């Protein structure tokens, strides 16, 4: 009881400090390709803190992911948005985005190299406790953080928000060292029932520590106000957005 | 910021009060049958508070549910364990429990009458805010709280822990007014994939506000140290137990 009291009082004191979210773009390399990510942290927090990698959806690194990074910074984390497509590849339309997303979804080796390059930047950040790192991703980014896990990354956990769960190399699931949370729209028409069933079986076979949350009434892209296109199959759902964000916070409370 | 500070300080002060959990058995009737439930609340909490109905697993009302009620009382709720089988029906073995569970699972009208009788006792409690009531249930009790929802009960939410999700009257889902959370062992061999798929479709068709969480590595009865029998298909899982309890708490934070 005394401990709980002290924790609450400490939290109350921490809240009274005026937070200032610092953000900056960071250019880095994977092979010969220059990537440009986005860092966010709260400079009122002192000491090492957990780091969260944020991986963008199919439209590439946009204000959407930057805003999520700032929300994570407000929670006290160091957040870094990885850039998978590269500094010179910022799709301006869904027509431009489609082939890029397909390129990386069909070349998972390159996808893993790109996301791991972003992870390294986060790990090297002087404010980050490298033993407390997670990665989250949206749609294409959800698929990507699962690939990060399958690459054997030494991190605490990954969260996929409405990510594609199919894997061309399910045998790689045995490399997964971290905990896995999948936040899934129960009415997502882009995720075939057989892909969902296969994913569950793959997690089971590889004895991964995993969870899947199905949000009733939510379709694809339920966390995004502008997923590139809006129709009956891809639409923002405030209820599922808030719930999945809370579920991510609970997940972080457990793994950090 | 100031508001958050005040909330935290208030919570800290509340924690400093010495809680005393009061418990008592309560006999009540459904038709001509005498039932005996179990009430638990914290007498250090003042004012009206949310009420939580707890419905037992197939072995009937045991120390297991009473302990859960006490855990809920420690969280500040008034908890009441309903008795479905009756005061004179306390199974002493799985052989005695089986036919009883089957009796109520095949007579859902009686099951609904029994669980609603328990709900009335909770609603009438002078400490309970009747606008903030939820029901939780384990295994057989999970099925039962879903039937409570399907009976059109005017409550805020139900939580099923490893409950059977099959329904003989899916058309009754249209009566569901409350939010639904199902905590499910991803490896539960007692829940057929087709029952799970049917449940999801029924929730979808009836436009229920629902969520399903699948806990990887958990089988049936994952919250119970002693589910009556322990084998590969029904076994305690501490990780899934703790996670599902936390998920229930988040659900309550949302609905109350």
GROMACS .gro file of C-alpha atoms in nm:
model
  512
    1UNK     CA    1   0.000   0.000   0.000
    2UNK     CA    2   0.280   0.241   0.092
    3UNK     CA    3   0.459   0.159  -0.231
    4UNK     CA    4   0.145   0.227  -0.436
    5UNK     CA    5   0.105   0.559  -0.253
    6UNK     CA    6   0.462   0.661  -0.332
    7UNK     CA    7   0.422   0.564  -0.696
    8UNK     CA    8   0.108   0.777  -0.726
    9UNK     CA    9   0.270   1.074  -0.556
   10UNK     CA   10   0.575   1.043  -0.780
   11UNK     CA   11   0.349   1.032  -1.085
   12UNK     CA   12   0.163   1.339  -0.960
   13UNK     CA   13   0.492   1.529  -0.920
   14UNK     CA   14   0.611   1.419  -1.265
   15UNK     CA   15   0.289   1.549  -1.418
   16UNK     CA   16   0.341   1.888  -1.263
   17UNK     CA   17   0.660   1.942  -1.468
   18UNK     CA   18   0.597   2.127  -1.792
   19UNK     CA   19   0.668   1.891  -2.078
   20UNK     CA   20   0.823   2.016  -2.398
   21UNK     CA   21   0.821   1.777  -2.689
   22UNK     CA   22   1.139   1.803  -2.893
   23UNK     CA   23   1.127   1.678  -3.252
   24UNK     CA   24   1.379   1.653  -3.531
   25UNK     CA   25   1.439   1.479  -3.861
   26UNK     CA   26   1.734   1.241  -3.878
   27UNK     CA   27   1.894   1.123  -4.201
   28UNK     CA   28   2.058   0.781  -4.195
   29UNK     CA   29   2.166   0.508  -4.434
   30UNK     CA   30   2.079   0.151  -4.519
   31UNK     CA   31   2.327   0.030  -4.777
   32UNK     CA   32   2.359   0.312  -5.027
   33UNK     CA   33   2.012   0.446  -4.966
   34UNK     CA   34   1.954   0.757  -4.759
   35UNK     CA   35   1.653   0.735  -4.528
   36UNK     CA   36   1.504   1.015  -4.325
   37UNK     CA   37   1.329   0.940  -3.996
   38UNK     CA   38   1.168   1.156  -3.729
   39UNK     CA   39   1.256   1.165  -3.361
   40UNK     CA   40   1.035   1.287  -3.075
   41UNK     CA   41   1.095   1.300  -2.700
   42UNK     CA   42   0.997   1.499  -2.395
   43UNK     CA   43   1.288   1.704  -2.266
   44UNK     CA   44   1.129   1.735  -1.921
   45UNK     CA   45   1.188   1.364  -1.860
   46UNK     CA   46   1.529   1.286  -1.717
   47UNK     CA   47   1.735   0.971  -1.742
   48UNK     CA   48   1.721   0.679  -1.979
   49UNK     CA   49   1.376   0.578  -2.095
   50UNK     CA   50   1.215   0.317  -2.321
   51UNK     CA   51   1.232   0.371  -2.695
   52UNK     CA   52   0.954   0.304  -2.945
   53UNK     CA   53   1.011   0.260  -3.316
   54UNK     CA   54   0.715   0.368  -3.530
   55UNK     CA   55   0.676   0.220  -3.878
   56UNK     CA   56   0.463   0.397  -4.135
   57UNK     CA   57   0.172   0.271  -4.343
   58UNK     CA   58   0.180   0.226  -4.719
   59UNK     CA   59   0.182   0.600  -4.796
   60UNK     CA   60   0.529   0.628  -4.640
   61UNK     CA   61   0.641   0.851  -4.354
   62UNK     CA   62   0.375   1.119  -4.317
   63UNK     CA   63   0.244   1.360  -4.054
   64UNK     CA   64   0.032   1.071  -3.926
   65UNK     CA   65   0.330   0.875  -3.792
   66UNK     CA   66   0.498   1.195  -3.671
   67UNK     CA   67   0.191   1.273  -3.466
   68UNK     CA   68   0.194   0.922  -3.318
   69UNK     CA   69   0.562   0.971  -3.228
   70UNK     CA   70   0.470   1.294  -3.048
   71UNK     CA   71   0.191   1.114  -2.862
   72UNK     CA   72   0.446   0.852  -2.754
   73UNK     CA   73   0.686   1.126  -2.645
   74UNK     CA   74   0.408   1.271  -2.431
   75UNK     CA   75   0.386   0.931  -2.262
   76UNK     CA   76   0.755   0.963  -2.172
   77UNK     CA   77   0.908   0.746  -2.444
   78UNK     CA   78   1.169   0.832  -2.703
   79UNK     CA   79   0.993   0.768  -3.033
   80UNK     CA   80   1.157   0.733  -3.370
   81UNK     CA   81   0.969   0.702  -3.698
   82UNK     CA   82   1.162   0.477  -3.931
   83UNK     CA   83   1.169   0.550  -4.302
   84UNK     CA   84   1.140   0.237  -4.513
   85UNK     CA   85   1.105   0.388  -4.863
   86UNK     CA   86   1.390   0.641  -4.852
   87UNK     CA   87   1.436   1.018  -4.844
   88UNK     CA   88   1.363   1.051  -5.214
   89UNK     CA   89   1.059   0.828  -5.208
   90UNK     CA   90   0.767   1.016  -5.058
   91UNK     CA   91   0.457   0.895  -5.246
   92UNK     CA   92   0.218   1.176  -5.333
   93UNK     CA   93  -0.072   0.948  -5.417
   94UNK     CA   94  -0.203   0.599  -5.368
   95UNK     CA   95  -0.092   0.529  -5.724
   96UNK     CA   96   0.266   0.603  -5.622
   97UNK     CA   97   0.236   0.426  -5.288
   98UNK     CA   98   0.102   0.095  -5.418
   99UNK     CA   99   0.411  -0.021  -5.610
  100UNK     CA  100   0.643   0.086  -5.325
  101UNK     CA  101   0.449  -0.108  -5.062
  102UNK     CA  102   0.437  -0.408  -5.295
  103UNK     CA  103   0.812  -0.386  -5.357
  104UNK     CA  104   0.892  -0.421  -4.986
  105UNK     CA  105   0.618  -0.670  -4.909
  106UNK     CA  106   0.760  -0.900  -5.177
  107UNK     CA  107   1.124  -0.842  -5.074
  108UNK     CA  108   1.114  -0.914  -4.704
  109UNK     CA  109   1.492  -0.935  -4.683
  110UNK     CA  110   1.519  -0.572  -4.790
  111UNK     CA  111   1.224  -0.480  -4.567
  112UNK     CA  112   1.402  -0.632  -4.267
  113UNK     CA  113   1.723  -0.450  -4.351
  114UNK     CA  114   1.537  -0.119  -4.372
  115UNK     CA  115   1.349  -0.156  -4.047
  116UNK     CA  116   1.657  -0.278  -3.863
  117UNK     CA  117   1.846   0.030  -3.984
  118UNK     CA  118   1.579   0.244  -3.818
  119UNK     CA  119   1.598   0.036  -3.503
  120UNK     CA  120   1.973   0.100  -3.482
  121UNK     CA  121   1.919   0.476  -3.489
  122UNK     CA  122   1.676   0.448  -3.200
  123UNK     CA  123   1.907   0.217  -3.004
  124UNK     CA  124   2.198   0.455  -3.042
  125UNK     CA  125   2.000   0.750  -2.908
  126UNK     CA  126   2.162   0.867  -2.586
  127UNK     CA  127   1.826   0.899  -2.407
  128UNK     CA  128   1.716   0.542  -2.482
  129UNK     CA  129   1.747   0.246  -2.250
  130UNK     CA  130   1.846  -0.012  -2.512
  131UNK     CA  131   1.705  -0.292  -2.302
  132UNK     CA  132   1.355  -0.140  -2.321
  133UNK     CA  133   1.262  -0.104  -2.685
  134UNK     CA  134   0.942  -0.180  -2.872
  135UNK     CA  135   0.822  -0.127  -3.227
  136UNK     CA  136   0.475  -0.038  -3.347
  137UNK     CA  137   0.345  -0.017  -3.700
  138UNK     CA  138   0.034   0.066  -3.897
  139UNK     CA  139  -0.096  -0.141  -4.190
  140UNK     CA  140   0.220  -0.191  -4.401
  141UNK     CA  141   0.412  -0.093  -4.085
  142UNK     CA  142   0.232  -0.364  -3.887
  143UNK     CA  143   0.356  -0.622  -4.135
  144UNK     CA  144   0.699  -0.461  -4.106
  145UNK     CA  145   0.729  -0.480  -3.726
  146UNK     CA  146   0.632  -0.847  -3.745
  147UNK     CA  147   0.917  -0.892  -3.994
  148UNK     CA  148   1.142  -0.708  -3.750
  149UNK     CA  149   1.045  -0.964  -3.486
  150UNK     CA  150   1.101  -1.251  -3.730
  151UNK     CA  151   1.446  -1.113  -3.809
  152UNK     CA  152   1.534  -1.197  -3.448
  153UNK     CA  153   1.555  -0.837  -3.325
  154UNK     CA  154   1.652  -0.815  -2.960
  155UNK     CA  155   1.362  -0.596  -2.847
  156UNK     CA  156   1.088  -0.627  -2.587
  157UNK     CA  157   0.780  -0.627  -2.805
  158UNK     CA  158   0.601  -0.534  -3.125
  159UNK     CA  159   0.250  -0.402  -3.184
  160UNK     CA  160   0.077  -0.431  -3.520
  161UNK     CA  161  -0.220  -0.202  -3.582
  162UNK     CA  162  -0.432  -0.341  -3.867
  163UNK     CA  163  -0.120  -0.489  -4.023
  164UNK     CA  164  -0.116  -0.769  -4.278
  165UNK     CA  165  -0.033  -1.083  -4.081
  166UNK     CA  166   0.065  -1.311  -4.369
  167UNK     CA  167   0.421  -1.435  -4.381
  168UNK     CA  168   0.607  -1.587  -4.677
  169UNK     CA  169   0.857  -1.743  -4.434
  170UNK     CA  170   0.664  -1.876  -4.134
  171UNK     CA  171   0.964  -2.088  -4.033
  172UNK     CA  172   1.131  -1.762  -3.930
  173UNK     CA  173   0.882  -1.727  -3.645
  174UNK     CA  174   1.121  -1.939  -3.441
  175UNK     CA  175   1.355  -1.637  -3.437
  176UNK     CA  176   1.099  -1.422  -3.253
  177UNK     CA  177   1.234  -1.326  -2.911
  178UNK     CA  178   0.990  -1.049  -2.824
  179UNK     CA  179   0.626  -1.032  -2.724
  180UNK     CA  180   0.369  -0.975  -2.997
  181UNK     CA  181   0.041  -0.784  -2.984
  182UNK     CA  182  -0.183  -0.764  -3.290
  183UNK     CA  183  -0.466  -0.511  -3.291
  184UNK     CA  184  -0.703  -0.619  -3.562
  185UNK     CA  185  -1.029  -0.487  -3.704
  186UNK     CA  186  -1.277  -0.773  -3.678
  187UNK     CA  187  -1.437  -0.662  -4.006
  188UNK     CA  188  -1.112  -0.597  -4.196
  189UNK     CA  189  -1.182  -0.725  -4.549
  190UNK     CA  190  -0.814  -0.708  -4.647
  191UNK     CA  191  -0.715  -0.979  -4.403
  192UNK     CA  192  -0.838  -1.313  -4.530
  193UNK     CA  193  -0.972  -1.551  -4.264
  194UNK     CA  194  -0.719  -1.810  -4.380
  195UNK     CA  195  -0.432  -1.563  -4.327
  196UNK     CA  196  -0.556  -1.496  -3.974
  197UNK     CA  197  -0.584  -1.867  -3.902
  198UNK     CA  198  -0.239  -1.929  -4.050
  199UNK     CA  199  -0.089  -1.650  -3.839
  200UNK     CA  200  -0.237  -1.794  -3.522
  201UNK     CA  201  -0.105  -2.139  -3.607
  202UNK     CA  202   0.241  -2.000  -3.685
  203UNK     CA  203   0.256  -1.816  -3.352
  204UNK     CA  204   0.138  -2.132  -3.176
  205UNK     CA  205   0.390  -2.358  -3.350
  206UNK     CA  206   0.679  -2.122  -3.274
  207UNK     CA  207   0.566  -2.083  -2.910
  208UNK     CA  208   0.567  -1.705  -2.940
  209UNK     CA  209   0.424  -1.496  -2.655
  210UNK     CA  210   0.143  -1.343  -2.859
  211UNK     CA  211  -0.200  -1.184  -2.831
  212UNK     CA  212  -0.457  -1.087  -3.089
  213UNK     CA  213  -0.733  -0.839  -3.017
  214UNK     CA  214  -1.028  -0.826  -3.252
  215UNK     CA  215  -1.218  -0.498  -3.236
  216UNK     CA  216  -1.581  -0.545  -3.333
  217UNK     CA  217  -1.715  -0.304  -3.593
  218UNK     CA  218  -1.368  -0.197  -3.710
  219UNK     CA  219  -1.244  -0.243  -4.066
  220UNK     CA  220  -0.898  -0.184  -4.213
  221UNK     CA  221  -0.700   0.131  -4.120
  222UNK     CA  222  -0.924   0.195  -3.819
  223UNK     CA  223  -0.666   0.423  -3.652
  224UNK     CA  224  -0.623   0.654  -3.950
  225UNK     CA  225  -0.834   0.955  -4.036
  226UNK     CA  226  -0.687   0.947  -4.386
  227UNK     CA  227  -0.566   0.603  -4.494
  228UNK     CA  228  -0.528   0.720  -4.855
  229UNK     CA  229  -0.872   0.605  -4.952
  230UNK     CA  230  -1.189   0.569  -4.750
  231UNK     CA  231  -1.452   0.312  -4.828
  232UNK     CA  232  -1.646   0.042  -4.652
  233UNK     CA  233  -1.325  -0.162  -4.621
  234UNK     CA  234  -1.087   0.103  -4.485
  235UNK     CA  235  -1.225   0.363  -4.248
  236UNK     CA  236  -1.140   0.543  -3.926
  237UNK     CA  237  -1.311   0.409  -3.614
  238UNK     CA  238  -1.264   0.632  -3.312
  239UNK     CA  239  -1.371   0.365  -3.064
  240UNK     CA  240  -1.126   0.105  -3.194
  241UNK     CA  241  -0.855   0.369  -3.232
  242UNK     CA  242  -0.879   0.471  -2.866
  243UNK     CA  243  -0.909   0.115  -2.742
  244UNK     CA  244  -0.611  -0.010  -2.937
  245UNK     CA  245  -0.398   0.282  -2.819
  246UNK     CA  246  -0.492   0.195  -2.461
  247UNK     CA  247  -0.417  -0.170  -2.527
  248UNK     CA  248  -0.074  -0.069  -2.656
  249UNK     CA  249  -0.015   0.132  -2.338
  250UNK     CA  250  -0.106  -0.169  -2.124
  251UNK     CA  251   0.128  -0.382  -2.334
  252UNK     CA  252   0.411  -0.132  -2.279
  253UNK     CA  253   0.338  -0.124  -1.905
  254UNK     CA  254   0.390  -0.499  -1.906
  255UNK     CA  255   0.702  -0.525  -2.122
  256UNK     CA  256   0.897  -0.220  -2.002
  257UNK     CA  257  -0.267   1.898  -1.629
  258UNK     CA  258  -0.404   2.037  -1.304
  259UNK     CA  259  -0.701   1.807  -1.324
  260UNK     CA  260  -0.475   1.504  -1.375
  261UNK     CA  261  -0.269   1.613  -1.075
  262UNK     CA  262  -0.577   1.640  -0.857
  263UNK     CA  263  -0.702   1.301  -0.970
  264UNK     CA  264  -0.369   1.141  -0.883
  265UNK     CA  265  -0.353   1.309  -0.546
  266UNK     CA  266  -0.710   1.203  -0.469
  267UNK     CA  267  -0.623   0.847  -0.567
  268UNK     CA  268  -0.317   0.860  -0.343
  269UNK     CA  269  -0.529   0.978  -0.050
  270UNK     CA  270  -0.790   0.711  -0.117
  271UNK     CA  271  -0.519   0.446  -0.110
  272UNK     CA  272  -0.403   0.563   0.228
  273UNK     CA  273  -0.736   0.467   0.386
  274UNK     CA  274  -0.731   0.121   0.537
  275UNK     CA  275  -0.964  -0.098   0.338
  276UNK     CA  276  -1.168  -0.364   0.505
  277UNK     CA  277  -1.342  -0.613   0.280
  278UNK     CA  278  -1.683  -0.708   0.410
  279UNK     CA  279  -1.831  -1.035   0.288
  280UNK     CA  280  -2.156  -1.216   0.347
  281UNK     CA  281  -2.375  -1.489   0.205
  282UNK     CA  282  -2.718  -1.385   0.079
  283UNK     CA  283  -3.006  -1.625   0.021
  284UNK     CA  284  -3.257  -1.528  -0.246
  285UNK     CA  285  -3.518  -1.688  -0.469
  286UNK     CA  286  -3.582  -1.754  -0.834
  287UNK     CA  287  -3.929  -1.905  -0.867
  288UNK     CA  288  -3.952  -2.164  -0.590
  289UNK     CA  289  -3.579  -2.230  -0.580
  290UNK     CA  290  -3.361  -2.089  -0.305
  291UNK     CA  291  -3.024  -1.966  -0.427
  292UNK     CA  292  -2.735  -1.852  -0.212
  293UNK     CA  293  -2.494  -1.590  -0.341
  294UNK     CA  294  -2.194  -1.414  -0.192
  295UNK     CA  295  -2.145  -1.039  -0.152
  296UNK     CA  296  -1.815  -0.854  -0.110
  297UNK     CA  297  -1.738  -0.482  -0.077
  298UNK     CA  298  -1.487  -0.247   0.078
  299UNK     CA  299  -1.636  -0.058   0.371
  300UNK     CA  300  -1.370   0.215   0.346
  301UNK     CA  301  -1.519   0.332   0.017
  302UNK     CA  302  -1.799   0.584   0.057
  303UNK     CA  303  -2.091   0.660  -0.170
  304UNK     CA  304  -2.250   0.466  -0.450
  305UNK     CA  305  -2.013   0.258  -0.660
  306UNK     CA  306  -2.029   0.026  -0.962
  307UNK     CA  307  -2.152  -0.327  -0.906
  308UNK     CA  308  -2.009  -0.642  -1.063
  309UNK     CA  309  -2.198  -0.968  -1.087
  310UNK     CA  310  -1.973  -1.276  -1.085
  311UNK     CA  311  -2.101  -1.600  -1.238
  312UNK     CA  312  -1.942  -1.930  -1.144
  313UNK     CA  313  -1.791  -2.201  -1.361
  314UNK     CA  314  -1.940  -2.548  -1.402
  315UNK     CA  315  -1.849  -2.663  -1.048
  316UNK     CA  316  -2.095  -2.411  -0.905
  317UNK     CA  317  -2.030  -2.131  -0.658
  318UNK     CA  318  -1.696  -2.211  -0.493
  319UNK     CA  319  -1.416  -2.033  -0.310
  320UNK     CA  320  -1.276  -1.946  -0.651
  321UNK     CA  321  -1.557  -1.702  -0.736
  322UNK     CA  322  -1.565  -1.573  -0.379
  323UNK     CA  323  -1.198  -1.484  -0.407
  324UNK     CA  324  -1.264  -1.304  -0.737
  325UNK     CA  325  -1.543  -1.109  -0.567
  326UNK     CA  326  -1.301  -1.005  -0.294
  327UNK     CA  327  -1.048  -0.897  -0.557
  328UNK     CA  328  -1.320  -0.686  -0.718
  329UNK     CA  329  -1.412  -0.538  -0.378
  330UNK     CA  330  -1.047  -0.439  -0.335
  331UNK     CA  331  -1.078  -0.248  -0.661
  332UNK     CA  332  -1.366  -0.052  -0.508
  333UNK     CA  333  -1.662  -0.236  -0.661
  334UNK     CA  334  -1.953  -0.407  -0.493
  335UNK     CA  335  -1.927  -0.765  -0.613
  336UNK     CA  336  -2.197  -1.029  -0.592
  337UNK     CA  337  -2.149  -1.392  -0.685
  338UNK     CA  338  -2.470  -1.527  -0.832
  339UNK     CA  339  -2.577  -1.882  -0.764
  340UNK     CA  340  -2.719  -2.055  -1.070
  341UNK     CA  341  -2.759  -2.412  -0.941
  342UNK     CA  342  -2.929  -2.342  -0.606
  343UNK     CA  343  -2.847  -2.362  -0.234
  344UNK     CA  344  -2.894  -2.739  -0.228
  345UNK     CA  345  -2.691  -2.801  -0.541
  346UNK     CA  346  -2.323  -2.773  -0.462
  347UNK     CA  347  -2.149  -3.033  -0.680
  348UNK     CA  348  -1.876  -3.222  -0.497
  349UNK     CA  349  -1.719  -3.367  -0.809
  350UNK     CA  350  -1.698  -3.321  -1.183
  351UNK     CA  351  -1.937  -3.615  -1.211
  352UNK     CA  352  -2.198  -3.414  -1.021
  353UNK     CA  353  -2.115  -3.088  -1.197
  354UNK     CA  354  -2.146  -3.216  -1.554
  355UNK     CA  355  -2.520  -3.287  -1.560
  356UNK     CA  356  -2.596  -2.958  -1.381
  357UNK     CA  357  -2.398  -2.749  -1.626
  358UNK     CA  358  -2.560  -2.936  -1.915
  359UNK     CA  359  -2.907  -2.881  -1.768
  360UNK     CA  360  -2.867  -2.503  -1.773
  361UNK     CA  361  -2.675  -2.487  -2.100
  362UNK     CA  362  -2.963  -2.667  -2.269
  363UNK     CA  363  -3.232  -2.464  -2.091
  364UNK     CA  364  -3.124  -2.109  -2.161
  365UNK     CA  365  -3.459  -1.969  -2.053
  366UNK     CA  366  -3.404  -2.103  -1.703
  367UNK     CA  367  -3.039  -1.997  -1.715
  368UNK     CA  368  -3.143  -1.641  -1.799
  369UNK     CA  369  -3.400  -1.640  -1.519
  370UNK     CA  370  -3.138  -1.756  -1.270
  371UNK     CA  371  -2.873  -1.505  -1.367
  372UNK     CA  372  -3.124  -1.220  -1.378
  373UNK     CA  373  -3.236  -1.312  -1.024
  374UNK     CA  374  -2.875  -1.262  -0.912
  375UNK     CA  375  -2.852  -0.936  -1.100
  376UNK     CA  376  -3.159  -0.805  -0.914
  377UNK     CA  377  -2.993  -0.873  -0.579
  378UNK     CA  378  -2.690  -0.673  -0.686
  379UNK     CA  379  -2.903  -0.389  -0.827
  380UNK     CA  380  -3.099  -0.361  -0.503
  381UNK     CA  381  -2.785  -0.331  -0.292
  382UNK     CA  382  -2.785   0.011  -0.125
  383UNK     CA  383  -2.418   0.069  -0.210
  384UNK     CA  384  -2.456   0.004  -0.582
  385UNK     CA  385  -2.501   0.267  -0.849
  386UNK     CA  386  -2.757   0.079  -1.059
  387UNK     CA  387  -2.650   0.267  -1.372
  388UNK     CA  388  -2.298   0.122  -1.346
  389UNK     CA  389  -2.326  -0.254  -1.343
  390UNK     CA  390  -2.128  -0.522  -1.524
  391UNK     CA  391  -2.123  -0.900  -1.514
  392UNK     CA  392  -1.826  -1.132  -1.547
  393UNK     CA  393  -1.823  -1.509  -1.571
  394UNK     CA  394  -1.586  -1.801  -1.598
  395UNK     CA  395  -1.632  -2.094  -1.839
  396UNK     CA  396  -2.000  -2.188  -1.780
  397UNK     CA  397  -2.034  -1.842  -1.623
  398UNK     CA  398  -1.894  -1.681  -1.937
  399UNK     CA  399  -2.168  -1.845  -2.139
  400UNK     CA  400  -2.413  -1.728  -1.873
  401UNK     CA  401  -2.318  -1.360  -1.879
  402UNK     CA  402  -2.354  -1.365  -2.258
  403UNK     CA  403  -2.705  -1.506  -2.206
  404UNK     CA  404  -2.765  -1.226  -1.956
  405UNK     CA  405  -2.672  -0.979  -2.228
  406UNK     CA  406  -2.894  -1.160  -2.480
  407UNK     CA  407  -3.183  -1.140  -2.234
  408UNK     CA  408  -3.167  -0.763  -2.282
  409UNK     CA  409  -3.031  -0.682  -1.936
  410UNK     CA  410  -2.987  -0.310  -1.882
  411UNK     CA  411  -2.624  -0.318  -1.773
  412UNK     CA  412  -2.303  -0.155  -1.896
  413UNK     CA  413  -2.102  -0.458  -1.998
  414UNK     CA  414  -2.022  -0.828  -1.971
  415UNK     CA  415  -1.688  -1.008  -1.966
  416UNK     CA  416  -1.655  -1.375  -2.051
  417UNK     CA  417  -1.339  -1.552  -1.936
  418UNK     CA  418  -1.290  -1.873  -2.139
  419UNK     CA  419  -1.668  -1.904  -2.174
  420UNK     CA  420  -1.844  -2.111  -2.437
  421UNK     CA  421  -1.952  -1.864  -2.704
  422UNK     CA  422  -2.206  -2.077  -2.886
  423UNK     CA  423  -2.566  -1.963  -2.884
  424UNK     CA  424  -2.878  -2.166  -2.966
  425UNK     CA  425  -3.067  -1.841  -3.028
  426UNK     CA  426  -2.837  -1.604  -3.216
  427UNK     CA  427  -3.137  -1.390  -3.316
  428UNK     CA  428  -3.148  -1.278  -2.953
  429UNK     CA  429  -2.820  -1.092  -3.002
  430UNK     CA  430  -3.032  -0.800  -3.121
  431UNK     CA  431  -3.142  -0.759  -2.757
  432UNK     CA  432  -2.786  -0.690  -2.641
  433UNK     CA  433  -2.762  -0.337  -2.504
  434UNK     CA  434  -2.428  -0.363  -2.326
  435UNK     CA  435  -2.065  -0.385  -2.433
  436UNK     CA  436  -1.911  -0.728  -2.466
  437UNK     CA  437  -1.554  -0.841  -2.395
  438UNK     CA  438  -1.452  -1.202  -2.453
  439UNK     CA  439  -1.123  -1.321  -2.309
  440UNK     CA  440  -1.036  -1.640  -2.490
  441UNK     CA  441  -0.753  -1.892  -2.476
  442UNK     CA  442  -0.614  -1.912  -2.829
  443UNK     CA  443  -0.547  -2.284  -2.780
  444UNK     CA  444  -0.878  -2.367  -2.609
  445UNK     CA  445  -0.975  -2.708  -2.753
  446UNK     CA  446  -1.329  -2.686  -2.614
  447UNK     CA  447  -1.420  -2.395  -2.836
  448UNK     CA  448  -1.458  -2.515  -3.192
  449UNK     CA  449  -1.326  -2.278  -3.462
  450UNK     CA  450  -1.671  -2.279  -3.621
  451UNK     CA  451  -1.830  -2.166  -3.291
  452UNK     CA  452  -1.582  -1.882  -3.269
  453UNK     CA  453  -1.649  -1.780  -3.629
  454UNK     CA  454  -2.025  -1.804  -3.571
  455UNK     CA  455  -2.000  -1.590  -3.257
  456UNK     CA  456  -1.807  -1.321  -3.442
  457UNK     CA  457  -2.061  -1.320  -3.723
  458UNK     CA  458  -2.350  -1.301  -3.476
  459UNK     CA  459  -2.195  -1.004  -3.296
  460UNK     CA  460  -2.132  -0.839  -3.634
  461UNK     CA  461  -2.484  -0.897  -3.762
  462UNK     CA  462  -2.641  -0.762  -3.443
  463UNK     CA  463  -2.407  -0.458  -3.443
  464UNK     CA  464  -2.299  -0.530  -3.088
  465UNK     CA  465  -2.010  -0.330  -2.938
  466UNK     CA  466  -1.780  -0.628  -2.889
  467UNK     CA  467  -1.416  -0.727  -2.853
  468UNK     CA  468  -1.244  -1.063  -2.849
  469UNK     CA  469  -0.896  -1.109  -2.707
  470UNK     CA  470  -0.710  -1.426  -2.795
  471UNK     CA  471  -0.432  -1.508  -2.550
  472UNK     CA  472  -0.156  -1.709  -2.715
  473UNK     CA  473  -0.048  -2.023  -2.533
  474UNK     CA  474  -0.362  -2.036  -2.316
  475UNK     CA  475  -0.604  -2.327  -2.320
  476UNK     CA  476  -0.942  -2.365  -2.148
  477UNK     CA  477  -0.988  -2.250  -1.786
  478UNK     CA  478  -0.669  -2.043  -1.800
  479UNK     CA  479  -0.768  -1.830  -1.499
  480UNK     CA  480  -0.834  -2.125  -1.267
  481UNK     CA  481  -0.580  -2.307  -1.054
  482UNK     CA  482  -0.831  -2.587  -1.011
  483UNK     CA  483  -1.081  -2.614  -1.295
  484UNK     CA  484  -1.200  -2.955  -1.173
  485UNK     CA  485  -0.964  -3.143  -1.397
  486UNK     CA  486  -0.626  -3.048  -1.536
  487UNK     CA  487  -0.500  -3.175  -1.868
  488UNK     CA  488  -0.355  -3.037  -2.186
  489UNK     CA  489  -0.693  -2.887  -2.270
  490UNK     CA  490  -0.775  -2.712  -1.940
  491UNK     CA  491  -0.493  -2.562  -1.743
  492UNK     CA  492  -0.403  -2.254  -1.545
  493UNK     CA  493  -0.188  -1.997  -1.727
  494UNK     CA  494  -0.059  -1.722  -1.501
  495UNK     CA  495   0.035  -1.492  -1.787
  496UNK     CA  496  -0.308  -1.508  -1.950
  497UNK     CA  497  -0.478  -1.488  -1.610
  498UNK     CA  498  -0.302  -1.162  -1.522
  499UNK     CA  499  -0.346  -1.015  -1.867
  500UNK     CA  500  -0.715  -1.092  -1.885
  501UNK     CA  501  -0.772  -0.946  -1.538
  502UNK     CA  502  -0.597  -0.628  -1.651
  503UNK     CA  503  -0.801  -0.624  -1.969
  504UNK     CA  504  -1.117  -0.651  -1.759
  505UNK     CA  505  -1.000  -0.355  -1.549
  506UNK     CA  506  -0.942  -0.147  -1.864
  507UNK     CA  507  -1.288  -0.247  -1.986
  508UNK     CA  508  -1.442  -0.135  -1.655
  509UNK     CA  509  -1.250   0.193  -1.672
  510UNK     CA  510  -1.415   0.252  -2.009
  511UNK     CA  511  -1.772   0.149  -1.929
  512UNK     CA  512  -1.811   0.289  -1.575
   0.00000   0.00000   0.00000
